[in-house]
mmCIF file of C-alpha atoms in Angstrom:
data_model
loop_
_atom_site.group_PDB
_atom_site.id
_atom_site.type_symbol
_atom_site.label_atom_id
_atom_site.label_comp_id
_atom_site.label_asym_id
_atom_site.label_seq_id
_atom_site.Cartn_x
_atom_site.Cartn_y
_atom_site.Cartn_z
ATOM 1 C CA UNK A 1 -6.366 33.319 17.303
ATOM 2 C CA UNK A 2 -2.689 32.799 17.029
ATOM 3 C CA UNK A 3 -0.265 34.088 19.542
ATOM 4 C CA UNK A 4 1.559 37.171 18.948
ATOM 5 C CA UNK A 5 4.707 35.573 20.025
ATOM 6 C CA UNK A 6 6.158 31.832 20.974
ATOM 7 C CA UNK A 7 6.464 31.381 24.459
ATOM 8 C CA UNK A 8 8.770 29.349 26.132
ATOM 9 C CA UNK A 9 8.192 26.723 28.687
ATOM 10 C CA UNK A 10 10.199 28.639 31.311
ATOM 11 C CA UNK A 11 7.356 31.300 30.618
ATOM 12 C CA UNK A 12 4.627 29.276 31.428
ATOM 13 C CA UNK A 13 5.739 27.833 33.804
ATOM 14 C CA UNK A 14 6.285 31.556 35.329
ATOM 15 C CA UNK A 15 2.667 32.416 34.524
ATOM 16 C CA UNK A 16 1.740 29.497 36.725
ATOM 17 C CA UNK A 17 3.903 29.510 39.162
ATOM 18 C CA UNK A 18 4.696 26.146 39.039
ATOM 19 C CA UNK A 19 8.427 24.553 38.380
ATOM 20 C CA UNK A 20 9.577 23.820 34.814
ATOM 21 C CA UNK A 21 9.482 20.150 35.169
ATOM 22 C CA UNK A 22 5.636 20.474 36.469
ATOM 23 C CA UNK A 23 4.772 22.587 32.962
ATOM 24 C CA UNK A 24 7.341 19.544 31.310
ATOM 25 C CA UNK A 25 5.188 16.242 33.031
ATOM 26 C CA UNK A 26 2.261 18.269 31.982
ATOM 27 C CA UNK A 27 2.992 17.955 28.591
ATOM 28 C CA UNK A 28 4.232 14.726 28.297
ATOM 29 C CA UNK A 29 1.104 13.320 29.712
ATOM 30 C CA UNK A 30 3.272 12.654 33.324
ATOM 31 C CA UNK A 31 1.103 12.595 36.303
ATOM 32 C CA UNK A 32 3.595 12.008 38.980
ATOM 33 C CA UNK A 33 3.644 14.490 41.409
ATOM 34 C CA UNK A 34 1.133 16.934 39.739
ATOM 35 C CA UNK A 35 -2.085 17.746 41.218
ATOM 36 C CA UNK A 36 -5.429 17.348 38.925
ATOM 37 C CA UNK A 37 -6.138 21.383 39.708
ATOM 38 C CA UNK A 38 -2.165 22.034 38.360
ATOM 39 C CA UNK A 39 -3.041 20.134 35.521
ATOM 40 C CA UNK A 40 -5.460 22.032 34.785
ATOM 41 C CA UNK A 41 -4.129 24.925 35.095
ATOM 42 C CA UNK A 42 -1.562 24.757 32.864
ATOM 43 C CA UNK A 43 -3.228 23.279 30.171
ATOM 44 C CA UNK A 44 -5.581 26.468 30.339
ATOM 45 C CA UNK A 45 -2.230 28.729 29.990
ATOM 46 C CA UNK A 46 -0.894 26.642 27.165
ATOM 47 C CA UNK A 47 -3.428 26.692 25.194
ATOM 48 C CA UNK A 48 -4.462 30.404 26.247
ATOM 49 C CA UNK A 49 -0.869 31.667 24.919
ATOM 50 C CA UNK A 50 -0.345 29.250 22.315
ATOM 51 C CA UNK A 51 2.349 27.393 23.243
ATOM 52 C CA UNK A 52 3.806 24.476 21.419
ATOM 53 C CA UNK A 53 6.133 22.160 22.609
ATOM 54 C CA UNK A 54 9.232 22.052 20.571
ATOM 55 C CA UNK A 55 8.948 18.443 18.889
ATOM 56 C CA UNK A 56 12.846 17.155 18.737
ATOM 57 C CA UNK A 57 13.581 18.259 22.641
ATOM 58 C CA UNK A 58 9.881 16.440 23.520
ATOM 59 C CA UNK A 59 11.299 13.392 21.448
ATOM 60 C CA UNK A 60 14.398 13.421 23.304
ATOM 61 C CA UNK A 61 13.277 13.487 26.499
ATOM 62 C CA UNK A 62 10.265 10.913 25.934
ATOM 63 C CA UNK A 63 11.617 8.669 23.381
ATOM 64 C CA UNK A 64 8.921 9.333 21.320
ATOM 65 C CA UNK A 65 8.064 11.445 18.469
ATOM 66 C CA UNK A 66 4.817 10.888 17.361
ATOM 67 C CA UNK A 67 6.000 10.590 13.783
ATOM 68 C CA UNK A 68 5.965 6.912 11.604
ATOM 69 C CA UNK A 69 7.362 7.029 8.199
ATOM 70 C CA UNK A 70 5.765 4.956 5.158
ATOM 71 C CA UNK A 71 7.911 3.644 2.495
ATOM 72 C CA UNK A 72 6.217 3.118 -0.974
ATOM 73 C CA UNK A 73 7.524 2.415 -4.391
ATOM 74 C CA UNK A 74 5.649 4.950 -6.616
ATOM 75 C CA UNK A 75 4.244 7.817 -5.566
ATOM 76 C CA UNK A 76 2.767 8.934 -9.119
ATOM 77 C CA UNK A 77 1.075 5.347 -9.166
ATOM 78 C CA UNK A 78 -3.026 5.165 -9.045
ATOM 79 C CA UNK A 79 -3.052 2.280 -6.367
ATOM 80 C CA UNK A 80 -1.234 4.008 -3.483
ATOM 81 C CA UNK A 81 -3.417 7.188 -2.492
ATOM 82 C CA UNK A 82 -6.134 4.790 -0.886
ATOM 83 C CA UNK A 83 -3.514 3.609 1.068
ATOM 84 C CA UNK A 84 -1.904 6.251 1.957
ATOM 85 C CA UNK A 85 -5.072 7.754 3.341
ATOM 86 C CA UNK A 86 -5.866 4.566 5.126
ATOM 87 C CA UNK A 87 -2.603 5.212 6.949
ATOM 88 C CA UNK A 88 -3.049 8.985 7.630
ATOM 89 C CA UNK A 89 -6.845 8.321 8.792
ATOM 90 C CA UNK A 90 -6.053 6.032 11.183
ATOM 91 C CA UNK A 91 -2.769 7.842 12.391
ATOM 92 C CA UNK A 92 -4.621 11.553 12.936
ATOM 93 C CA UNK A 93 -6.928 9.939 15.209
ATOM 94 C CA UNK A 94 -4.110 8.979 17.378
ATOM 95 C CA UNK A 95 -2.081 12.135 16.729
ATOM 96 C CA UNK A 96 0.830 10.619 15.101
ATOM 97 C CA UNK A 97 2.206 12.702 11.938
ATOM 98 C CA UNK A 98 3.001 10.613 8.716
ATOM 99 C CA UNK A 99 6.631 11.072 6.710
ATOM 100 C CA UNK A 100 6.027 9.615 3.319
ATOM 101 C CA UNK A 101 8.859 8.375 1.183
ATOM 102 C CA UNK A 102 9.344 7.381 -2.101
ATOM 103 C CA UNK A 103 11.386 4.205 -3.177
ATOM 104 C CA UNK A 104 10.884 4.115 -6.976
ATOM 105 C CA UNK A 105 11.201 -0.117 -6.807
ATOM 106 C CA UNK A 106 14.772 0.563 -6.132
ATOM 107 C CA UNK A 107 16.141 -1.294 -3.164
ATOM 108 C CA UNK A 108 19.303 0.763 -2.463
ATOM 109 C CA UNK A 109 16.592 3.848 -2.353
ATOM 110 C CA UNK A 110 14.076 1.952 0.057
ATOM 111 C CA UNK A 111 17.465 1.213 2.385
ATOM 112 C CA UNK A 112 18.589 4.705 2.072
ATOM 113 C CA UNK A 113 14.860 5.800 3.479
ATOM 114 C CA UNK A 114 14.808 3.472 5.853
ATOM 115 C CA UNK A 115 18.093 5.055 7.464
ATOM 116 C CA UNK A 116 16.653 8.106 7.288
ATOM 117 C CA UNK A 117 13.714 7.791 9.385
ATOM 118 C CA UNK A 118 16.001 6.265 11.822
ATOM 119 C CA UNK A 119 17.810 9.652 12.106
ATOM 120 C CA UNK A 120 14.689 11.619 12.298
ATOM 121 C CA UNK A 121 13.357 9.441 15.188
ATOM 122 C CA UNK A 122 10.681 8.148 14.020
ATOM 123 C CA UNK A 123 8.750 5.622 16.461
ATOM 124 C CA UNK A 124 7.828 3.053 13.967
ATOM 125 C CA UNK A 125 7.824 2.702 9.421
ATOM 126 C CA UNK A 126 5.278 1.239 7.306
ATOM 127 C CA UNK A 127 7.100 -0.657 3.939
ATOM 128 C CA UNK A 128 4.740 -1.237 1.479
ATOM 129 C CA UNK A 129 6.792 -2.613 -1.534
ATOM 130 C CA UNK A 130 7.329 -6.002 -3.824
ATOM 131 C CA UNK A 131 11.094 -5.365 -4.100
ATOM 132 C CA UNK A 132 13.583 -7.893 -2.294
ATOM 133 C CA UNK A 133 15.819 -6.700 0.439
ATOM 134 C CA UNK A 134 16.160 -9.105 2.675
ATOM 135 C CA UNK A 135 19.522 -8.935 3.590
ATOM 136 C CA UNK A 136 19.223 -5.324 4.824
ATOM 137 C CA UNK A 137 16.295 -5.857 6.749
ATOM 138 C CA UNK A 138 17.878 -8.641 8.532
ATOM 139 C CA UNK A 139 20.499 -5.535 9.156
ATOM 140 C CA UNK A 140 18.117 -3.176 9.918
ATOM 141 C CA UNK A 141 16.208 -5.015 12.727
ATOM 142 C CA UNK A 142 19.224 -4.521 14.868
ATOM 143 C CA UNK A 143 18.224 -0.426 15.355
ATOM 144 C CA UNK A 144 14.912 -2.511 17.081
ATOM 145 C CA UNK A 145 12.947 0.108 15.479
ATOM 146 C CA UNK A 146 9.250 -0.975 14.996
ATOM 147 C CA UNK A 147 8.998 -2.061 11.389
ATOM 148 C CA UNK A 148 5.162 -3.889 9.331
ATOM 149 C CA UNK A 149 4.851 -4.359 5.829
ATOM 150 C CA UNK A 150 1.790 -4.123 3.779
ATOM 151 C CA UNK A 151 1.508 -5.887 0.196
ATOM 152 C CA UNK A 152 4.578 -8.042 0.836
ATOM 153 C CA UNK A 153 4.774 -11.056 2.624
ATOM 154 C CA UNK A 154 8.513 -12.730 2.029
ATOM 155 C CA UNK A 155 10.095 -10.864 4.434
ATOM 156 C CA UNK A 156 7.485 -11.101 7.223
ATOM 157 C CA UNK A 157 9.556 -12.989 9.619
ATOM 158 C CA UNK A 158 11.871 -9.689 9.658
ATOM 159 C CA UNK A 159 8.779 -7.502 10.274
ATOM 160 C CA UNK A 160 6.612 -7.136 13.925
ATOM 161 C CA UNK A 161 3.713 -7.429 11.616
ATOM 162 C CA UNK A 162 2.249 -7.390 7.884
ATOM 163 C CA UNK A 163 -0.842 -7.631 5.958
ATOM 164 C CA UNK A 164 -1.025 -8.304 2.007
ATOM 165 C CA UNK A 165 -3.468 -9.648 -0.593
ATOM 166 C CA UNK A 166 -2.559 -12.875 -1.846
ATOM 167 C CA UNK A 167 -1.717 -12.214 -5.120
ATOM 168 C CA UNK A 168 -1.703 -16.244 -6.289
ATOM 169 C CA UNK A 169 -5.205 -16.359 -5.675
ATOM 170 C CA UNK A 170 -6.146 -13.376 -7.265
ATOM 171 C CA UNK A 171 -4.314 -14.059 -10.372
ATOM 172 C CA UNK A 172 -6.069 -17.465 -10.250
ATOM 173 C CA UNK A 173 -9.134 -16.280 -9.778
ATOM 174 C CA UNK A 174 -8.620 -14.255 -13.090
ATOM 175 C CA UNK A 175 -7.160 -16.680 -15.334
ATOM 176 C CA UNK A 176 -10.227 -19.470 -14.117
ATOM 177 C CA UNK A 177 -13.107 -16.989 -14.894
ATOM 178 C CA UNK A 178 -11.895 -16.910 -18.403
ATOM 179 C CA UNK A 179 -10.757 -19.912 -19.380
ATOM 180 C CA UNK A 180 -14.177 -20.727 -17.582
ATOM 181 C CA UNK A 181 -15.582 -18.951 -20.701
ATOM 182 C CA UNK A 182 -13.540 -20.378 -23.354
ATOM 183 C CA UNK A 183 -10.689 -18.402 -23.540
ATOM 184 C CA UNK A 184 -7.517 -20.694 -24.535
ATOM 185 C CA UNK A 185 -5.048 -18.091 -25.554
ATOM 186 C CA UNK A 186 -5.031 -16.001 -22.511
ATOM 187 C CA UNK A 187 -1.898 -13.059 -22.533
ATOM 188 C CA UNK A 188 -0.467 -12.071 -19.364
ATOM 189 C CA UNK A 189 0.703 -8.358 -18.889
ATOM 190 C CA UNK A 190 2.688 -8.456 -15.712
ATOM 191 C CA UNK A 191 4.900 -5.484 -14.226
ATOM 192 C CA UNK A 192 8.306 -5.748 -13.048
ATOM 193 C CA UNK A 193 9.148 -9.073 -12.879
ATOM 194 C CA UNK A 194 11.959 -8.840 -9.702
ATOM 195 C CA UNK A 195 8.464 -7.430 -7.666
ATOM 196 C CA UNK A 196 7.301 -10.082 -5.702
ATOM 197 C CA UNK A 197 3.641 -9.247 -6.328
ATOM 198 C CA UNK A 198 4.607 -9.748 -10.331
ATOM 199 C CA UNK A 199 5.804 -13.390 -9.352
ATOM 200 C CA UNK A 200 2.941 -14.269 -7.688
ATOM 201 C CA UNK A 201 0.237 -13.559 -10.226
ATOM 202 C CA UNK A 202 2.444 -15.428 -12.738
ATOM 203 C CA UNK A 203 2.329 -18.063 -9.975
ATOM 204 C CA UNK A 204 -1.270 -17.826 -10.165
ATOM 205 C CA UNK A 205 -1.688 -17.808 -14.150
ATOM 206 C CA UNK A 206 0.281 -20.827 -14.237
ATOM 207 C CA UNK A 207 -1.773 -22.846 -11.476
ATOM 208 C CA UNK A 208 -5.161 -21.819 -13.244
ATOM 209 C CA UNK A 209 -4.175 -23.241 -16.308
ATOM 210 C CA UNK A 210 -2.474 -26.687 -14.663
ATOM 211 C CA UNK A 211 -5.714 -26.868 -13.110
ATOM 212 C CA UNK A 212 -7.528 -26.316 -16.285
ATOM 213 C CA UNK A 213 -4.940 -29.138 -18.184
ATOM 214 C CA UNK A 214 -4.302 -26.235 -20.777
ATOM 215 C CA UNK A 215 -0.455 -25.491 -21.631
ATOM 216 C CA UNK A 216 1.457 -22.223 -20.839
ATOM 217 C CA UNK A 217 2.745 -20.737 -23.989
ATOM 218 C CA UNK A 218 5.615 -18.606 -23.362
ATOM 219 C CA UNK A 219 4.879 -15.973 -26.146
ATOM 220 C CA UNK A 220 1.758 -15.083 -24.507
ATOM 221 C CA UNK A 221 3.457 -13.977 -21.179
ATOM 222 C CA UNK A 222 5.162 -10.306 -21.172
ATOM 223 C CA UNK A 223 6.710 -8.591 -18.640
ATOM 224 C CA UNK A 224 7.627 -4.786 -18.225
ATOM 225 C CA UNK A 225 5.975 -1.984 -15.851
ATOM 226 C CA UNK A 226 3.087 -0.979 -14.067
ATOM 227 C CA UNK A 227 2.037 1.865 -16.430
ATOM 228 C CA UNK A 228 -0.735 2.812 -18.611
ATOM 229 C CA UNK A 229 1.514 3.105 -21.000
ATOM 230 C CA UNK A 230 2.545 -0.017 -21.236
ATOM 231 C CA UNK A 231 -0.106 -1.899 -21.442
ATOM 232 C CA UNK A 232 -0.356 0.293 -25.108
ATOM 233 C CA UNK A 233 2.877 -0.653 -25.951
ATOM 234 C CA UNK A 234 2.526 -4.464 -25.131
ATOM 235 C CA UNK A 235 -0.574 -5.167 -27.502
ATOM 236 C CA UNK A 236 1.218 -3.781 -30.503
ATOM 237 C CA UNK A 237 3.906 -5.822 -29.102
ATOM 238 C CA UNK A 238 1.433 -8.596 -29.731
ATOM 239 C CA UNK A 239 -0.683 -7.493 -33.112
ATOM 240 C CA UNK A 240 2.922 -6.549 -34.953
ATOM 241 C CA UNK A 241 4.707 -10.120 -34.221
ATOM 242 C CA UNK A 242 0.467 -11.628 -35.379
ATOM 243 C CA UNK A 243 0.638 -13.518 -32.150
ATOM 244 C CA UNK A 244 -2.888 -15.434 -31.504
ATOM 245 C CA UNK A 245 -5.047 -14.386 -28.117
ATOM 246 C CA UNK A 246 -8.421 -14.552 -27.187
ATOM 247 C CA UNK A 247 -8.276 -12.544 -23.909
ATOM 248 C CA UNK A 248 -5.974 -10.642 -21.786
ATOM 249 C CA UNK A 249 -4.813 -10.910 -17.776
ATOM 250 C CA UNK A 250 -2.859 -7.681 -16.472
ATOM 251 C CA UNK A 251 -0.953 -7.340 -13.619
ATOM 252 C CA UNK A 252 -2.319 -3.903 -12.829
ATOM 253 C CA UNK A 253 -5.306 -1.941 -14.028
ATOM 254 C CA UNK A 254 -2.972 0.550 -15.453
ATOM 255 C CA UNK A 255 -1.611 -1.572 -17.816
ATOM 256 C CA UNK A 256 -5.105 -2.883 -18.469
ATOM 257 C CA UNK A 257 -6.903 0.414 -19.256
ATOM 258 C CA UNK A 258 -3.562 1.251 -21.863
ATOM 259 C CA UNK A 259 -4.168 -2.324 -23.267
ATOM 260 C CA UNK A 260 -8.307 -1.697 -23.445
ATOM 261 C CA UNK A 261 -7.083 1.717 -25.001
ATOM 262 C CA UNK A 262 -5.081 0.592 -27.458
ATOM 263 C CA UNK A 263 -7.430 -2.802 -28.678
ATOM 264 C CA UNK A 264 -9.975 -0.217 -29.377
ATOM 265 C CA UNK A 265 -8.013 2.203 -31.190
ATOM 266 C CA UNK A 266 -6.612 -0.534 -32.935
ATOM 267 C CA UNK A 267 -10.397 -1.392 -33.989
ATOM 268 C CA UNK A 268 -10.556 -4.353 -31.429
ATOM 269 C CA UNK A 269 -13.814 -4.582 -29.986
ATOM 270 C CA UNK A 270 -13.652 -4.915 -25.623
ATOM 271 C CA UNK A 271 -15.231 -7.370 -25.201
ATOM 272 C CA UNK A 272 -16.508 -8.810 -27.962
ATOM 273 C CA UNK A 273 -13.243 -9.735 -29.823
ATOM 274 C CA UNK A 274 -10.799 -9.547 -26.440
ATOM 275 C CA UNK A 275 -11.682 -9.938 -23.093
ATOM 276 C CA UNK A 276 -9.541 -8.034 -20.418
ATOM 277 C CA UNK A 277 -9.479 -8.894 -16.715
ATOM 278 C CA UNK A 278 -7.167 -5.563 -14.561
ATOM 279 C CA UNK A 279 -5.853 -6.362 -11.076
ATOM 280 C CA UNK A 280 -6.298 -4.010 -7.489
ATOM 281 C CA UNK A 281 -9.541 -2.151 -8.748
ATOM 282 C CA UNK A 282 -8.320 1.348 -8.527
ATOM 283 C CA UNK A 283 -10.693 4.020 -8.493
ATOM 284 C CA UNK A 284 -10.145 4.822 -11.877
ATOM 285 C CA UNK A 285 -11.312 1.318 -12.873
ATOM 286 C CA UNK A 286 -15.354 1.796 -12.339
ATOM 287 C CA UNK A 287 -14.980 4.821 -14.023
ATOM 288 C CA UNK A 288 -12.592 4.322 -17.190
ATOM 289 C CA UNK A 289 -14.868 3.689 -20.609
ATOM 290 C CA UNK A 290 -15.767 1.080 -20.712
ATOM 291 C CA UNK A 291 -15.221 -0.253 -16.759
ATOM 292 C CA UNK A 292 -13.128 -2.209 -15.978
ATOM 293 C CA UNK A 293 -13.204 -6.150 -14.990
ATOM 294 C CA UNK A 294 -10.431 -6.677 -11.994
ATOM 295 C CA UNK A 295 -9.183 -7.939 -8.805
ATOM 296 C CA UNK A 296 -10.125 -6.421 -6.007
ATOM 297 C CA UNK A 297 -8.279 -6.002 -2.180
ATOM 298 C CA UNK A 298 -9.792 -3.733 0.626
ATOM 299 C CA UNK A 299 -6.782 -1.287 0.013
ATOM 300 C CA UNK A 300 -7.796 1.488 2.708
ATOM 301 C CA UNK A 301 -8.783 -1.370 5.139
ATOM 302 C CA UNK A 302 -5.572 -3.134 4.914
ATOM 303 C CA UNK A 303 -3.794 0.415 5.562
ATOM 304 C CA UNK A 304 -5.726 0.938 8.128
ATOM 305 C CA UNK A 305 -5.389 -2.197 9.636
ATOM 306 C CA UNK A 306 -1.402 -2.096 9.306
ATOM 307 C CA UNK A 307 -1.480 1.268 11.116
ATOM 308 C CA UNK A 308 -3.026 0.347 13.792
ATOM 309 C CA UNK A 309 -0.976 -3.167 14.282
ATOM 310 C CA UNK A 310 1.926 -0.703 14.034
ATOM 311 C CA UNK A 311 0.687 1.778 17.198
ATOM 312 C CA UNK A 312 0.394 -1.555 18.908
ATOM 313 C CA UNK A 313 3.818 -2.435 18.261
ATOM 314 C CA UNK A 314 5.029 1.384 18.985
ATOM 315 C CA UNK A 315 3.191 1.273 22.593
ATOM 316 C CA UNK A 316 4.130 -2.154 23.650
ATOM 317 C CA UNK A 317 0.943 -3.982 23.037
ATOM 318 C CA UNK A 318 0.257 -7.661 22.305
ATOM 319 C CA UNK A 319 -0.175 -8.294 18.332
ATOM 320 C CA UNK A 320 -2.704 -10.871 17.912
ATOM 321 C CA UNK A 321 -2.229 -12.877 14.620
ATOM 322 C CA UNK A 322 0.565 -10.199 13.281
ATOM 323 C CA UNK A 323 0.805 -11.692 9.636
ATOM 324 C CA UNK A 324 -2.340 -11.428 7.828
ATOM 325 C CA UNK A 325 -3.254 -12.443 4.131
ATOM 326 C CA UNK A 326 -6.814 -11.275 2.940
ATOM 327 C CA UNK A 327 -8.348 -13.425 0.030
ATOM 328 C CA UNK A 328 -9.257 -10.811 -3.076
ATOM 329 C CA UNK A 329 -12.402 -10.618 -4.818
ATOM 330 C CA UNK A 330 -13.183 -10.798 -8.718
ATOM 331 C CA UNK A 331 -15.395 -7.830 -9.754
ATOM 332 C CA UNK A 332 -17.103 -8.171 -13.437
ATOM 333 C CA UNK A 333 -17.352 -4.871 -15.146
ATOM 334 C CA UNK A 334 -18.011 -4.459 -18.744
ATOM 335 C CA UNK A 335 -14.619 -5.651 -20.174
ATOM 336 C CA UNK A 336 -15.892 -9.091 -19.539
ATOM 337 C CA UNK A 337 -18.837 -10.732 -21.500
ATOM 338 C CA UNK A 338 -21.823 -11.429 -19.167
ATOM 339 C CA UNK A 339 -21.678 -15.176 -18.154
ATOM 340 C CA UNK A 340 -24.972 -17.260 -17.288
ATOM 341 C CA UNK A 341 -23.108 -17.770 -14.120
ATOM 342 C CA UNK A 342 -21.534 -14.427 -13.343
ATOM 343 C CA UNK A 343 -23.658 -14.325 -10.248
ATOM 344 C CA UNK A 344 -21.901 -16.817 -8.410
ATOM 345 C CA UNK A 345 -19.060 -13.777 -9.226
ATOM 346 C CA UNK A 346 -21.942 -10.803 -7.195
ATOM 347 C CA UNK A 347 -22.079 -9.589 -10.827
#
């Protein structure tokens, strides 16, 4: 039951006749000069009238407010709620509270955030984004503020940790499997290209087909945003200029499910006529008609794994191997035609 009033400490500290800086060590976890029977005691009243602590004085006086911020660049985006429970999982279990902030791939935004966790005290910030902001990060370590990053790696050495797919591999990975199968015209969808992550998989297109000895033609390649929408847009892009392709790699599986979308409404068979590989394996992926072929990262493990490098960085623990890049996983759904060796691919 709630109380029928707030109580202040002074008050319990009345109630137990005990000093205000006793009730005070009490709740900041303090043991010095309180006996286990005090303790005791006081927790009992707290939590018998209800009291709360008031959060900024308890910050003041500790240093610590129990409060990390996250930084990502779309909130409205498919691939960030996994993540963003990954973060708040792990962080309820060691009673921190999450602020989450929205950067919209704009790097004056993500500085302006940044800032303003400062001013709210946060103990340490989570920065999951592609953009580039180097030069304000190498600013922004001066406030000594405990700062990770996960899904970017560029701008680790100005971090305390990071985690991130590699986003080469996967995009190599993709491109292999089907030129593997005969594909020869292969379009790339990426997003923005100034996000790292775009640059990569590009990266990673162009290495598969080097290692392949098949040329890059630059009218297959188109760049633009991470949006279902999109990826509708791009293949008329492609069917009203009559430009040749046998299959298609995506930088996200938004853009893949608008391209699958749009091939079919177009009277494209998926996959007979086009094959489409997506990229992250968003939930929506298994379940979109028909499912979706993609590359796949551990999204809620990496969150959690980034949260808990960051309490280790907020409560002065060693970080063991701080920068960590996990290798992604192809998964073959039904926008890919079955191979005779698809189960070297778990398929």
């Amino acid at each position: 039951m709630l109380p029928n009033r707030k109580y202040s400490i002074a008050e319990i500290a009345q109630i137990c006749n005990v000093s205000k800086s006793t009730v005070s060590r009490v709740i900041n976890n303090n043991p010095n000069g309180v006996g286990e029977e005090t303790r005791q005691k006081v927790l009992a009243t707290i939590q018998e009238m209800g009291y709360r602590p008031n959060a900024l004085a308890r910050s003041v006086a500790t240093s610590r407010s129990n409060t990390i911020g996250v930084i990502i660049p779309d909130v409205s985006n498919f691939f960030y709620p996994k993540i963003i429970k990954g973060i708040t999982d792990y962080m309820d279990t060691k009673d921190y509270a999450v602020i989450v902030c929205n950067s919209d791939y704009q790097p004056e935004r993500e500085a302006r955030h940044l800032l303003s966790l400062i001013d709210k005290r946060v103990d340490g910030i989570i920065l999951c984004s592609g953009i580039s902001n180097h030069e304000f990060l190498s600013q922004f370590r001066q406030y000594r503020v405990p700062l990770v990053l996960l899904g970017r790696t560029f701008d680790s050495s100005l971090s305390d940790a990071s985690i991130s797919g590699d986003n080469v591999k996967g995009a190599y990975k993709s491109a292999s499997y089907l030129i593997r199968g005969g594909n020869r015209r292969i379009v790339y969808i990426e997003g923005n290209p100034d996000i790292s992550g775009s640059r990569q998989r590009l990266e990673g297109y162009h290495q598969a087909h080097a290692t392949a000895g098949l040329p890059v033609f630059s009218e297959l390649i188109i760049s633009g945003e991470y949006s279902i929408d999109y990826g509708k847009k791009a293949v008329m892009e492609l069917l009203d200029k009559h430009v040749e392709f046998d299959a298609i790699m995506t930088g996200s599986d938004l853009i893949a499910i608008g391209v699958v979308s749009q091939l079919l409404k177009q009277g494209i068979r998926v996959p007979d006529d086009i094959e489409v590989v997506g990229f992250d394996n968003i939930e929506l992926s298994s379940v979109f008609n028909p499912p979706l072929s993609t590359i796949s990262k551990p999204h809620y493990d990496m969150a959690q794994h980034i949260a808990k490098q960051l309490v280790k960085v907020i409560e002065g623990e060693e970080v063991k191997f701080p920068h960590t890049v996990i290798e992604p996983q192809l998964v073959l759904r039904e926008t890919t035609k079955p191979r005779e060796y698809d189960e070297e691919y778990g398929r």
